[in-house]
Amino acid sequence: MATTSHFESMLREVSLRVTRPRVAVLTAVHEHPHADTDSIIGVVRADLGEVSHQAVYDVLRALTTAGLVRRLQPEGSVARYEARVGDNHHHVVCRSCGAIADVDCAVGYAACLTPSNDTGYEIDEAEVIFSGRCPDCVAATPAASGG
Ligand SMILES: [Zn+2]
Ligand SMILES: [Zn+2]
């Protein structure tokens, strides 16, 4: 479990001033992977008391720009944030309940970095969002036959 001073040094490493909202947001994102902004605001308020939406948005933007937090936006979903950065992992989203899970890249492969046509772009990153049903939803509803 990462400590507050660990988060403070993470902020310093990317030259961000250490403030209580920044530490609180960073902590919330670490403890609640793939949380949306509203959930993060709830966690931060439980920790710090009254903090404006705008303040949390601003902190999330600063942390994302600094590379401490990764923002993802599955189709049909609000933006989510996570602290697992730097490994370019992918995500699977449940169409029924919106649950999100991490999907690791195949070991030894830079996933999907060789598109059939790069149209001249220099490509260094790919993100895949898989869609389907999570185990809970599969267990709750028998698979629809056919489709
Ligand atoms: Zn589900
Ligand atoms: Zn993730």
mmCIF file with all atom_site columns, N, CA and C in Angstrom, residues 114-139:
data_model
loop_
_atom_site.group_PDB
_atom_site.id
_atom_site.type_symbol
_atom_site.label_atom_id
_atom_site.label_alt_id
_atom_site.label_comp_id
_atom_site.label_asym_id
_atom_site.label_entity_id
_atom_site.label_seq_id
_atom_site.pdbx_PDB_ins_code
_atom_site.Cartn_x
_atom_site.Cartn_y
_atom_site.Cartn_z
_atom_site.occupancy
_atom_site.B_iso_or_equiv
_atom_site.pdbx_formal_charge
_atom_site.auth_seq_id
_atom_site.auth_comp_id
_atom_site.auth_asym_id
_atom_site.auth_atom_id
_atom_site.pdbx_PDB_model_num
ATOM 1  N N  . THR A 1 114 ? 1.667   -2.548  -35.478 1.00 0.00 ? 114 THR A N  1
ATOM 2  C CA . THR A 1 114 ? 1.966   -2.666  -36.891 1.00 0.00 ? 114 THR A CA 1
ATOM 3  C C  . THR A 1 114 ? 0.666   -2.667  -37.682 1.00 0.00 ? 114 THR A C  1
ATOM 4  N N  . PRO A 1 115 ? 0.058   -1.504  -37.793 1.00 0.00 ? 115 PRO A N  1
ATOM 5  C CA . PRO A 1 115 ? -1.191  -1.439  -38.546 1.00 0.00 ? 115 PRO A CA 1
ATOM 6  C C  . PRO A 1 115 ? -0.934  -1.744  -40.017 1.00 0.00 ? 115 PRO A C  1
ATOM 7  N N  . SER A 1 116 ? -1.968  -2.220  -40.694 1.00 0.00 ? 116 SER A N  1
ATOM 8  C CA . SER A 1 116 ? -1.790  -2.592  -42.092 1.00 0.00 ? 116 SER A CA 1
ATOM 9  C C  . SER A 1 116 ? -1.488  -1.358  -42.937 1.00 0.00 ? 116 SER A C  1
ATOM 10 N N  . ASN A 1 117 ? -1.880  -0.195  -42.443 1.00 0.00 ? 117 ASN A N  1
ATOM 11 C CA . ASN A 1 117 ? -1.626  1.025   -43.194 1.00 0.00 ? 117 ASN A CA 1
ATOM 12 C C  . ASN A 1 117 ? -1.441  2.153   -42.197 1.00 0.00 ? 117 ASN A C  1
ATOM 13 N N  . ASP A 1 118 ? -0.223  2.688   -42.085 1.00 0.00 ? 118 ASP A N  1
ATOM 14 C CA . ASP A 1 118 ? 0.001   3.726   -41.076 1.00 0.00 ? 118 ASP A CA 1
ATOM 15 C C  . ASP A 1 118 ? -0.206  5.137   -41.630 1.00 0.00 ? 118 ASP A C  1
ATOM 16 N N  . THR A 1 119 ? -0.578  5.223   -42.901 1.00 0.00 ? 119 THR A N  1
ATOM 17 C CA . THR A 1 119 ? -0.857  6.509   -43.552 1.00 0.00 ? 119 THR A CA 1
ATOM 18 C C  . THR A 1 119 ? 0.202   7.564   -43.217 1.00 0.00 ? 119 THR A C  1
ATOM 19 N N  . GLY A 1 120 ? 1.437   7.126   -43.074 1.00 0.00 ? 120 GLY A N  1
ATOM 20 C CA . GLY A 1 120 ? 2.517   8.086   -42.893 1.00 0.00 ? 120 GLY A CA 1
ATOM 21 C C  . GLY A 1 120 ? 2.759   8.535   -41.478 1.00 0.00 ? 120 GLY A C  1
ATOM 22 N N  . TYR A 1 121 ? 1.893   8.136   -40.538 1.00 0.00 ? 121 TYR A N  1
ATOM 23 C CA . TYR A 1 121 ? 2.081   8.541   -39.148 1.00 0.00 ? 121 TYR A CA 1
ATOM 24 C C  . TYR A 1 121 ? 3.223   7.746   -38.514 1.00 0.00 ? 121 TYR A C  1
ATOM 25 N N  . GLU A 1 122 ? 3.938   8.386   -37.610 1.00 0.00 ? 122 GLU A N  1
ATOM 26 C CA . GLU A 1 122 ? 4.908   7.652   -36.808 1.00 0.00 ? 122 GLU A CA 1
ATOM 27 C C  . GLU A 1 122 ? 4.173   7.169   -35.559 1.00 0.00 ? 122 GLU A C  1
ATOM 28 N N  . ILE A 1 123 ? 3.927   5.869   -35.480 1.00 0.00 ? 123 ILE A N  1
ATOM 29 C CA . ILE A 1 123 ? 3.066   5.314   -34.432 1.00 0.00 ? 123 ILE A CA 1
ATOM 30 C C  . ILE A 1 123 ? 3.896   4.736   -33.305 1.00 0.00 ? 123 ILE A C  1
ATOM 31 N N  . ASP A 1 124 ? 3.606   5.126   -32.057 1.00 0.00 ? 124 ASP A N  1
ATOM 32 C CA . ASP A 1 124 ? 4.345   4.560   -30.929 1.00 0.00 ? 124 ASP A CA 1
ATOM 33 C C  . ASP A 1 124 ? 3.434   4.046   -29.823 1.00 0.00 ? 124 ASP A C  1
ATOM 34 N N  . GLU A 1 125 ? 2.140   4.058   -30.063 1.00 0.00 ? 125 GLU A N  1
ATOM 35 C CA . GLU A 1 125 ? 1.244   3.602   -29.018 1.00 0.00 ? 125 GLU A CA 1
ATOM 36 C C  . GLU A 1 125 ? -0.058  3.129   -29.635 1.00 0.00 ? 125 GLU A C  1
ATOM 37 N N  . ALA A 1 126 ? -0.671  2.121   -29.035 1.00 0.00 ? 126 ALA A N  1
ATOM 38 C CA . ALA A 1 126 ? -1.977  1.672   -29.489 1.00 0.00 ? 126 ALA A CA 1
ATOM 39 C C  . ALA A 1 126 ? -2.812  1.342   -28.275 1.00 0.00 ? 126 ALA A C  1
ATOM 40 N N  . GLU A 1 127 ? -4.074  1.676   -28.321 1.00 0.00 ? 127 GLU A N  1
ATOM 41 C CA . GLU A 1 127 ? -4.956  1.303   -27.233 1.00 0.00 ? 127 GLU A CA 1
ATOM 42 C C  . GLU A 1 127 ? -6.145  0.570   -27.804 1.00 0.00 ? 127 GLU A C  1
ATOM 43 N N  . VAL A 1 128 ? -6.418  -0.596  -27.240 1.00 0.00 ? 128 VAL A N  1
ATOM 44 C CA . VAL A 1 128 ? -7.539  -1.391  -27.698 1.00 0.00 ? 128 VAL A CA 1
ATOM 45 C C  . VAL A 1 128 ? -8.556  -1.445  -26.570 1.00 0.00 ? 128 VAL A C  1
ATOM 46 N N  . ILE A 1 129 ? -9.814  -1.196  -26.887 1.00 0.00 ? 129 ILE A N  1
ATOM 47 C CA . ILE A 1 129 ? -10.866 -1.392  -25.895 1.00 0.00 ? 129 ILE A CA 1
ATOM 48 C C  . ILE A 1 129 ? -11.754 -2.538  -26.380 1.00 0.00 ? 129 ILE A C  1
ATOM 49 N N  . PHE A 1 130 ? -11.718 -3.632  -25.646 1.00 0.00 ? 130 PHE A N  1
ATOM 50 C CA . PHE A 1 130 ? -12.543 -4.785  -25.962 1.00 0.00 ? 130 PHE A CA 1
ATOM 51 C C  . PHE A 1 130 ? -13.910 -4.590  -25.321 1.00 0.00 ? 130 PHE A C  1
ATOM 52 N N  . SER A 1 131 ? -14.948 -5.058  -25.983 1.00 0.00 ? 131 SER A N  1
ATOM 53 C CA . SER A 1 131 ? -16.284 -4.982  -25.393 1.00 0.00 ? 131 SER A CA 1
ATOM 54 C C  . SER A 1 131 ? -16.873 -6.378  -25.282 1.00 0.00 ? 131 SER A C  1
ATOM 55 N N  . GLY A 1 132 ? -17.690 -6.574  -24.262 1.00 0.00 ? 132 GLY A N  1
ATOM 56 C CA . GLY A 1 132 ? -18.326 -7.868  -24.090 1.00 0.00 ? 132 GLY A CA 1
ATOM 57 C C  . GLY A 1 132 ? -19.127 -7.860  -22.818 1.00 0.00 ? 132 GLY A C  1
ATOM 58 N N  . ARG A 1 133 ? -19.137 -8.990  -22.105 1.00 0.00 ? 133 ARG A N  1
ATOM 59 C CA . ARG A 1 133 ? -19.864 -9.060  -20.848 1.00 0.00 ? 133 ARG A CA 1
ATOM 60 C C  . ARG A 1 133 ? -18.936 -9.556  -19.760 1.00 0.00 ? 133 ARG A C  1
ATOM 61 N N  . CYS A 1 134 ? -19.033 -8.944  -18.597 1.00 0.00 ? 134 CYS A N  1
ATOM 62 C CA . CYS A 1 134 ? -18.161 -9.331  -17.493 1.00 0.00 ? 134 CYS A CA 1
ATOM 63 C C  . CYS A 1 134 ? -18.654 -10.646 -16.887 1.00 0.00 ? 134 CYS A C  1
ATOM 64 N N  . PRO A 1 135 ? -17.820 -11.304 -16.086 1.00 0.00 ? 135 PRO A N  1
ATOM 65 C CA . PRO A 1 135 ? -18.223 -12.592 -15.511 1.00 0.00 ? 135 PRO A CA 1
ATOM 66 C C  . PRO A 1 135 ? -19.526 -12.515 -14.715 1.00 0.00 ? 135 PRO A C  1
ATOM 67 N N  . ASP A 1 136 ? -19.730 -11.416 -13.975 1.00 0.00 ? 136 ASP A N  1
ATOM 68 C CA . ASP A 1 136 ? -20.959 -11.276 -13.195 1.00 0.00 ? 136 ASP A CA 1
ATOM 69 C C  . ASP A 1 136 ? -22.191 -11.273 -14.089 1.00 0.00 ? 136 ASP A C  1
ATOM 70 N N  . CYS A 1 137 ? -22.085 -10.508 -15.189 1.00 0.00 ? 137 CYS A N  1
ATOM 71 C CA . CYS A 1 137 ? -23.237 -10.410 -16.086 1.00 0.00 ? 137 CYS A CA 1
ATOM 72 C C  . CYS A 1 137 ? -23.467 -11.729 -16.819 1.00 0.00 ? 137 CYS A C  1
ATOM 73 N N  . VAL A 1 138 ? -22.390 -12.414 -17.169 1.00 0.00 ? 138 VAL A N  1
ATOM 74 C CA . VAL A 1 138 ? -22.522 -13.708 -17.835 1.00 0.00 ? 138 VAL A CA 1
ATOM 75 C C  . VAL A 1 138 ? -23.217 -14.690 -16.877 1.00 0.00 ? 138 VAL A C  1
ATOM 76 N N  . ALA A 1 139 ? -22.823 -14.652 -15.600 1.00 0.00 ? 139 ALA A N  1
ATOM 77 C CA . ALA A 1 139 ? -23.403 -15.561 -14.616 1.00 0.00 ? 139 ALA A CA 1
ATOM 78 C C  . ALA A 1 139 ? -24.869 -15.232 -14.370 1.00 0.00 ? 139 ALA A C  1
#
